[in-house]
Tab-separated table of C-alpha atoms in Angstrom:
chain	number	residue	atom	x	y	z
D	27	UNK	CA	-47.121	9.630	-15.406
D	28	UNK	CA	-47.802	13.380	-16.268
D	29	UNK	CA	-44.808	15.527	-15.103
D	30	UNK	CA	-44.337	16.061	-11.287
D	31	UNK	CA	-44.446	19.399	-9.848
D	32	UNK	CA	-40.694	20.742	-9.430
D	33	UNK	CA	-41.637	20.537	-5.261
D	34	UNK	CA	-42.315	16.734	-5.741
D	35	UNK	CA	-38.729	16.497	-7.339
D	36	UNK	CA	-36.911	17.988	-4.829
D	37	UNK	CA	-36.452	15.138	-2.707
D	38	UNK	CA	-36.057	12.471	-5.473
D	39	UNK	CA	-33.149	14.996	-6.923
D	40	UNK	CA	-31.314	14.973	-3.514
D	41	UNK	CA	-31.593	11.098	-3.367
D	42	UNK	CA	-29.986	11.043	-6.755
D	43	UNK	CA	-27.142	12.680	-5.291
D	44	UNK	CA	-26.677	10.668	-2.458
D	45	UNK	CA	-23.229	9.306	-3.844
D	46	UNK	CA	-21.664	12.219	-3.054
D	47	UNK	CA	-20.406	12.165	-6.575
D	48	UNK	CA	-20.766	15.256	-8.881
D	49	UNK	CA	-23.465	15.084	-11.598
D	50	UNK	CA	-24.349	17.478	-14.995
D	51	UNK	CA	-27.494	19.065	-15.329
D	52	UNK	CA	-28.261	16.447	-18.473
D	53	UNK	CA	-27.169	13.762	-15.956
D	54	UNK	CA	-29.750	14.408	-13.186
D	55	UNK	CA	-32.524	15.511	-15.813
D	56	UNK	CA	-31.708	11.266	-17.359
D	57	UNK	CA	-32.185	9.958	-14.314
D	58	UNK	CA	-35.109	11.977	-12.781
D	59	UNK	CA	-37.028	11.083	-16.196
D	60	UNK	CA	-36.324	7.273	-15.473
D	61	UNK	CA	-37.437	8.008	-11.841
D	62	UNK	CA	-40.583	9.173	-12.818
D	63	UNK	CA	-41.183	7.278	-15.912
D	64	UNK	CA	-41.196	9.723	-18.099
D	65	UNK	CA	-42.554	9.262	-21.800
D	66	UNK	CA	-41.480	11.382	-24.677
D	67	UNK	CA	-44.522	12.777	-25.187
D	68	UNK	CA	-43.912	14.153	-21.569
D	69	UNK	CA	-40.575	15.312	-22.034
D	70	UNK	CA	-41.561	17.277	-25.289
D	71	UNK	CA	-43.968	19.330	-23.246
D	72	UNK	CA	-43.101	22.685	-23.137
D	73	UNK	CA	-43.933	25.354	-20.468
D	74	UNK	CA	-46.852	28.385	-21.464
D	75	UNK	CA	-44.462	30.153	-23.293
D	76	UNK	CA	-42.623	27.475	-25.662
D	77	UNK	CA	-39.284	28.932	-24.365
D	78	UNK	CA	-38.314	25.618	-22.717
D	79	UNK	CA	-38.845	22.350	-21.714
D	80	UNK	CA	-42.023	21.914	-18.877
D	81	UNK	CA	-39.809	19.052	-17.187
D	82	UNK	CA	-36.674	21.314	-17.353
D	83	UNK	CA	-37.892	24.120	-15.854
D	84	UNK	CA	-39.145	22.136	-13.237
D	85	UNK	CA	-36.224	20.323	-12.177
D	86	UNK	CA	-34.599	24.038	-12.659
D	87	UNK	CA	-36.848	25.478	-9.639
D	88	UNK	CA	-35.964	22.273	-7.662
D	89	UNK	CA	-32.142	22.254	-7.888
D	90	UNK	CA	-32.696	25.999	-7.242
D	91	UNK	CA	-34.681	25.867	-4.211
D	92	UNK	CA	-32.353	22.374	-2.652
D	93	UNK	CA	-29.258	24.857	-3.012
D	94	UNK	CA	-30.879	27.236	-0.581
D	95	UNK	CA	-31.107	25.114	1.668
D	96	UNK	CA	-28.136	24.461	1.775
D	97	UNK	CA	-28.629	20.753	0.250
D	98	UNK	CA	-26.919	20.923	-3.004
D	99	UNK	CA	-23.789	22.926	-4.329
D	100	UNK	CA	-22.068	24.059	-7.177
D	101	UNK	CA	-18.580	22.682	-7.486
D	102	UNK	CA	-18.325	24.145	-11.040
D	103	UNK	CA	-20.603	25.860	-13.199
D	104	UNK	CA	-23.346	23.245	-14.450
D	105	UNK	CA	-22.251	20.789	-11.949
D	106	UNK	CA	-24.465	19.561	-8.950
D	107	UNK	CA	-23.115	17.700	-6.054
D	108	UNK	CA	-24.955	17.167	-2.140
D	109	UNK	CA	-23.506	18.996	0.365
D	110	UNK	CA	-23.093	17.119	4.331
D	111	UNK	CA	-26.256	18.810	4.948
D	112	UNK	CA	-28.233	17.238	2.389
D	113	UNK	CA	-26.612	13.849	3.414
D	114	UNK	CA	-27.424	14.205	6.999
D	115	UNK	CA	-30.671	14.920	6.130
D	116	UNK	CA	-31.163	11.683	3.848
D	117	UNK	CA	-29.670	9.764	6.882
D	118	UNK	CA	-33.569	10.479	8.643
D	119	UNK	CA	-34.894	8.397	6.082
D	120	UNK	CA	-37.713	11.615	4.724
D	121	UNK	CA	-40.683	10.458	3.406
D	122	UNK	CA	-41.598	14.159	1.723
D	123	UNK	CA	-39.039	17.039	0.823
D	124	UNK	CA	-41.340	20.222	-0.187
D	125	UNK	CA	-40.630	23.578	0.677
D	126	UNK	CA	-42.577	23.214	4.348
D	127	UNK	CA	-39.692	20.664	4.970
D	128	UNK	CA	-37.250	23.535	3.591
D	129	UNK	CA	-38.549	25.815	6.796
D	130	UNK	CA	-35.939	23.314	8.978
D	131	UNK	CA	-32.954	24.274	7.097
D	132	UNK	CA	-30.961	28.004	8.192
D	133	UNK	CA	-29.290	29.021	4.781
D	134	UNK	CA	-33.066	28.541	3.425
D	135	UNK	CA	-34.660	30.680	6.165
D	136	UNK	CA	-31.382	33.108	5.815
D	137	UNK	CA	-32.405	33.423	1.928
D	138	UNK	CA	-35.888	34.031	2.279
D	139	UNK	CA	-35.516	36.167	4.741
D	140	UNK	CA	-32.875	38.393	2.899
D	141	UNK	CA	-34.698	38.865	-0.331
D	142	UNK	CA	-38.200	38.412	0.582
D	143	UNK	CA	-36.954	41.476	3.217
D	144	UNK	CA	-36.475	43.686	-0.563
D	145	UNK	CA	-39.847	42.911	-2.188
D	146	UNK	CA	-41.676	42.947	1.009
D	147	UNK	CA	-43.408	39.495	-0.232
D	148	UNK	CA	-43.278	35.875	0.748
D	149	UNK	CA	-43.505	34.667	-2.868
D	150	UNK	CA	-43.696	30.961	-3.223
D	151	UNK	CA	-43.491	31.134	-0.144
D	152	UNK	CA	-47.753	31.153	0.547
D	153	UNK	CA	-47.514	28.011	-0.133
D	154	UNK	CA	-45.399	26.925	2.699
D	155	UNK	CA	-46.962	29.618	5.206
D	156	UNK	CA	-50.360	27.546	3.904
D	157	UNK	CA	-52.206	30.758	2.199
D	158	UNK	CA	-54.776	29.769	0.324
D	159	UNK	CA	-54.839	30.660	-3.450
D	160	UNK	CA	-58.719	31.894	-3.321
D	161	UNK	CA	-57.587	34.807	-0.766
D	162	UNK	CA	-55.699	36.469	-3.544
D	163	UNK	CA	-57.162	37.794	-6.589
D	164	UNK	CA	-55.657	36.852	-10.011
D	165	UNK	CA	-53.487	40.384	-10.724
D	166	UNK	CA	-52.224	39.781	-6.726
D	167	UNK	CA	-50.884	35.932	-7.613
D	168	UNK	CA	-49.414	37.201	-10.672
D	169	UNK	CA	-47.428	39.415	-8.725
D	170	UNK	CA	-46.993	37.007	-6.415
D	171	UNK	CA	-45.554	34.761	-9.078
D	172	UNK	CA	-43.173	37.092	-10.423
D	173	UNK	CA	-42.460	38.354	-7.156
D	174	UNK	CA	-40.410	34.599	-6.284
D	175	UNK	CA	-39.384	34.553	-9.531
D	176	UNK	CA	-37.061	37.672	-9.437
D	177	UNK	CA	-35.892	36.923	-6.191
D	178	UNK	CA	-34.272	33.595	-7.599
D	179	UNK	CA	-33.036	35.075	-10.388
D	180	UNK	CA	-31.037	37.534	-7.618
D	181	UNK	CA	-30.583	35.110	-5.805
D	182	UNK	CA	-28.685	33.144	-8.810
D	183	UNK	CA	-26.666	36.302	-10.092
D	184	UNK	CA	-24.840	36.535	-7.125
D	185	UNK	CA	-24.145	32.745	-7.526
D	186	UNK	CA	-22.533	33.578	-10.811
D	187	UNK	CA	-20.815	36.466	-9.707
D	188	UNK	CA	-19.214	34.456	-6.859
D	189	UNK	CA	-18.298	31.728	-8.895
D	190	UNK	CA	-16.445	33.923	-11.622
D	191	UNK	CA	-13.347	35.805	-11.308
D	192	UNK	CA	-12.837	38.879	-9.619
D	193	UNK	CA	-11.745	40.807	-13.072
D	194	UNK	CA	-14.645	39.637	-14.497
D	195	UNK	CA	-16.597	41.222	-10.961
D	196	UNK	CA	-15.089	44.577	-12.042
D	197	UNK	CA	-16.042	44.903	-15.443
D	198	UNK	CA	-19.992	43.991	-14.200
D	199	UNK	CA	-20.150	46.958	-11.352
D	200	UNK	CA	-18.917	49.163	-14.373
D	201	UNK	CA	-21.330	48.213	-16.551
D	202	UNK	CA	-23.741	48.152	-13.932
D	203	UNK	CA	-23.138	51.842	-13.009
D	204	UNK	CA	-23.280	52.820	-16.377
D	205	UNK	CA	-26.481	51.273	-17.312
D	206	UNK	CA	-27.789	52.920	-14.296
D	207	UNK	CA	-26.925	56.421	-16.030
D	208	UNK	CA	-23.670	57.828	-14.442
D	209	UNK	CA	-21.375	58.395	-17.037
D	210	UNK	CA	-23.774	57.711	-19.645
D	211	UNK	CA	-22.679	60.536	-21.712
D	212	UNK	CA	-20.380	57.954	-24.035
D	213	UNK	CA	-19.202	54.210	-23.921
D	214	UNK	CA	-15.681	54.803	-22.496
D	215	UNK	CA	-16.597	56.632	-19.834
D	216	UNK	CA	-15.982	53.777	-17.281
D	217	UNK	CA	-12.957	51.738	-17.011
D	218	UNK	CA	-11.568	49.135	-15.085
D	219	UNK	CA	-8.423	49.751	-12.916
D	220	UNK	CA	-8.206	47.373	-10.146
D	221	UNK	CA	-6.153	45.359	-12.750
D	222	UNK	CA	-2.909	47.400	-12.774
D	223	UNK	CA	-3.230	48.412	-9.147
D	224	UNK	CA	-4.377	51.851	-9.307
D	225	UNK	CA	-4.071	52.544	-5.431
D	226	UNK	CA	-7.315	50.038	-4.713
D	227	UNK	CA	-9.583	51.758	-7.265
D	228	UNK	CA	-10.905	48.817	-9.356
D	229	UNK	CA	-13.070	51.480	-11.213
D	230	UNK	CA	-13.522	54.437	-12.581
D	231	UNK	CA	-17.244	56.962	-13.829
D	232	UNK	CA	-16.393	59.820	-15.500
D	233	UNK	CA	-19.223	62.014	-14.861
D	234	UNK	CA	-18.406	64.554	-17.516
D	235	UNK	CA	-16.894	64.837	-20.582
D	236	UNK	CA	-13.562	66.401	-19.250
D	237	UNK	CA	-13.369	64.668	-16.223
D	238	UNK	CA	-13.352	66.987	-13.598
D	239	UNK	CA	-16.120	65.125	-12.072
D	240	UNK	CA	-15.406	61.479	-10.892
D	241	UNK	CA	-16.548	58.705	-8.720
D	242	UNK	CA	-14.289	55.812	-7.425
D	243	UNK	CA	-15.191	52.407	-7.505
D	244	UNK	CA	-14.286	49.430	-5.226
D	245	UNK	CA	-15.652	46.071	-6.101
D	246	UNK	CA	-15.057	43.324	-3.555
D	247	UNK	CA	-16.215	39.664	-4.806
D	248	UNK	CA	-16.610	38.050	-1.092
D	249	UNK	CA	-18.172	34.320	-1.220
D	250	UNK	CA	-18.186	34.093	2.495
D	251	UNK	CA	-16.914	37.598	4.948
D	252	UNK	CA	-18.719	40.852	4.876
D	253	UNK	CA	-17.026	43.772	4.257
D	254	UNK	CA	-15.731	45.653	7.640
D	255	UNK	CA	-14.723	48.871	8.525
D	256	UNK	CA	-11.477	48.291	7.855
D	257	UNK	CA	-12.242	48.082	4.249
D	258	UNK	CA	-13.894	51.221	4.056
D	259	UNK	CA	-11.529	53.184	5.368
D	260	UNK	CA	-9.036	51.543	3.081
D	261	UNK	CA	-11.295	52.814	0.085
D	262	UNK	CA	-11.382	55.853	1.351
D	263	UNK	CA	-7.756	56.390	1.776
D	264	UNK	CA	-7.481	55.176	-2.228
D	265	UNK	CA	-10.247	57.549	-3.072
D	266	UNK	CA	-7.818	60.526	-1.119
D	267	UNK	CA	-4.853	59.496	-2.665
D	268	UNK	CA	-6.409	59.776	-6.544
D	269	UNK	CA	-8.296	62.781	-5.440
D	270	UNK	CA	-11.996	61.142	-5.695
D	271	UNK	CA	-14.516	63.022	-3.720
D	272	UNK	CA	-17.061	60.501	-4.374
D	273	UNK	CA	-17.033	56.651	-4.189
D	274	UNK	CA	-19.237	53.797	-4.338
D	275	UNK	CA	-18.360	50.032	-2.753
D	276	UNK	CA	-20.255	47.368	-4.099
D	277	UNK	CA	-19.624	43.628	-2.356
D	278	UNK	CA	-21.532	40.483	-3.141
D	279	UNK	CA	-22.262	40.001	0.108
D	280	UNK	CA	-22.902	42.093	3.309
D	281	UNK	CA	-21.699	45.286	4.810
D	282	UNK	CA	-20.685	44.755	9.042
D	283	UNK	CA	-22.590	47.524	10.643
D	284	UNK	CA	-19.319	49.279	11.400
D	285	UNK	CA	-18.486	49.180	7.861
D	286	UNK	CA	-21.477	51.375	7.693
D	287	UNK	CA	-20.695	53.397	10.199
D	288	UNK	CA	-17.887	54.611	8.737
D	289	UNK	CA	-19.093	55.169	5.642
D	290	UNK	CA	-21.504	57.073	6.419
D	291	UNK	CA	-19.339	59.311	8.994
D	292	UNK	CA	-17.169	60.087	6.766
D	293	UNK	CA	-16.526	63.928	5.828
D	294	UNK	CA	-13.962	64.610	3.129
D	295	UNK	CA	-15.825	61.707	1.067
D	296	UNK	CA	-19.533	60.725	0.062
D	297	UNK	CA	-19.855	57.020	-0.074
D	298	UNK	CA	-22.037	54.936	-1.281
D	299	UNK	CA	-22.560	50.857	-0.266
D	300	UNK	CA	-24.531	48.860	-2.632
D	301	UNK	CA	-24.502	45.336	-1.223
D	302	UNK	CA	-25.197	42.174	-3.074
D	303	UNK	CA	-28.743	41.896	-2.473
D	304	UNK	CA	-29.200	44.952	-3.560
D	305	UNK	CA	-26.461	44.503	-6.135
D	306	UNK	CA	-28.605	41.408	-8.073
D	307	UNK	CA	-32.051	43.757	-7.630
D	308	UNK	CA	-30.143	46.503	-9.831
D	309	UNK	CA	-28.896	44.217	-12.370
D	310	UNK	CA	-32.760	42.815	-12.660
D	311	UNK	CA	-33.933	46.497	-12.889
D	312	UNK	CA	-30.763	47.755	-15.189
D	313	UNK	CA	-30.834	44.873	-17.484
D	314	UNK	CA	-27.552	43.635	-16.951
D	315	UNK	CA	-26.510	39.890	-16.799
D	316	UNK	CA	-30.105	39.334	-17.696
D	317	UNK	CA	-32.854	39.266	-20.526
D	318	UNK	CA	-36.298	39.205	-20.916
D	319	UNK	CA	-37.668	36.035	-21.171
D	320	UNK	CA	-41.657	36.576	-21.806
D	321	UNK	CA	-43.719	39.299	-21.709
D	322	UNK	CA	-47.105	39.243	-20.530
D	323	UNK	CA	-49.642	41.705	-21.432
D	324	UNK	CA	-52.620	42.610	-18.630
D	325	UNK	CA	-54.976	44.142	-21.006
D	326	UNK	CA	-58.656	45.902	-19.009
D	327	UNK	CA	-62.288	47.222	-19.946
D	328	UNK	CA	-62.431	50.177	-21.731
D	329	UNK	CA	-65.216	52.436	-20.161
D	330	UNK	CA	-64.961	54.877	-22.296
D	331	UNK	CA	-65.013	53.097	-25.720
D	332	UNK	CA	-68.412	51.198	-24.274
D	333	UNK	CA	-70.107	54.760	-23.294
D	334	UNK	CA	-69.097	56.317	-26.214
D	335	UNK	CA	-71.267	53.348	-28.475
């Protein structure tokens, strides 16, 4: 058969899983090609751009859109296992898993709803909302496209960032900052602290080449809590006792909206919250923990050239 469509694996790849035990990414790619009786010839396809394997990429999107619903985890980093959720739901015996199916599921509403909320688009999503392709005009699917694309690709920086260590969470918001201009004056102008316990300042931007202006930096890696109120104020005690003015809390996950509160009440100190959906949409934009993977070129009539002939 010709290669499935990565929505027509999705259910398939859960029932591979159904052992409970963990699998590799080659592991569940060997058995989904048996599953579908998969030639060669159909394996060696490659998608539009030659970058990687059409069957790949495919079972990529799948495992991708079963862990946000909540169906499949990631024990360790290339590892796949079901989750009680994604047992449960094999108990009802489905007969289809596509990403209509995925509307049932919380964590999947909770994710589309959180970055579909930053691009103001349903992505992929027109599918499962049942818009028809013909409504939109070429340059608006494209968009479209890319659109769903980016937010996985948010979507699985924060996974990385979460599953890492929280040294190695440091040394990104640095970089981050940096990329994003402040401090940009030289390489060394950011540096880690939270290592050596600098009075909660994991971070430091040098603004200027003497110092005199600085901005703090707290970087908390949460998997599951939101940040509170209680941690602001705690960064901006640190931020008082080094003398910081200026300070910007980044979190992989959420701010409480009394964490916000007093932030944004506070005086002596300007403070800036970048949480971790917005965190993964600036490393997209800055370029870092990411690379360009194609580049597509929309090219137009020239009016003028025509009327000038």
């Amino acid at each position: 058969m010709s290669v499935p469509d990565f929505q027509t694996i999705m259910l398939p790849f859960l029932q591979n899983l159904n052992d409970g035990n963990k699998q590799s990414l080659n592991q569940v790619m060997e058995n989904l090609a048996s599953h579908f009786k998969l030639t060669p010839d159909d394996l060696s396809l490659q998608v539009p751009s030659g970058k990687m394997g059409l069957f790949r990429n495919r079972v990529g999107w799948s495992r991708s859109y079963l862990k946000n619903a909540g169906l499949v985890h990631y024990p360790e980093r290339g590892v796949y296992q079901i989750t009680q959720v994604g047992l449960d739901f094999l108990k009802t015996n489905p007969e289809k898993l596509r990403m209509q199916e995925l509307l049932q599921f919380p964590m999947y509403n909770e994710w589309r709803s959180t970055f579909n909320s930053n691009t103001g688009s349903q992505g992929l999503e027109n599918e499962s909302s049942k818009i028809e392709e013909e409504e939109l005009t070429p340059q608006e699917r494209l968009t479209t496209t890319i659109d769903a694309i980016n937010q996985q690709l948010a979507s699985d920086i924060l996974d990385n960032l979460k599953g890492n260590t929280f040294q190695y969470f440091e040394k990104f918001v640095v970089q981050l900052l940096q990329s994003m201009g402040y401090g940009g004056f030289r390489k060394d102008s950011g540096m880690v602290t939270g290592s050596s316990g600098d009075n909660g300042i994991d971070g430091i931007i040098l603004q200027d080449v003497l110092g005199l202006e600085s901005v703090g930096i707290q970087a908390k890696r949460f998997t599951t809590n939101n940040a509170g109120s209680g941690d602001i104020r705690n960064f901006i005690g640190s931020l008082a006792i080094k003398g910081f003015s200026k300070g910007v809390f980044l979190t992989t996950s959420s701010f409480s909206p009394e964490a916000i509160k007093t932030a944004s009440e506070s005086k002596q100190h300007k403070i800036i919250l970048i949480d971790g959906k917005k965190l993964a949409n600036l490393a997209i934009e800055f370029n870092v923990g990411v690379q360009v993977d194609e580049t597509i070129q929309l090219k137009r009539i020239d009016m003028d050239f025509f009327e000038e002939i």
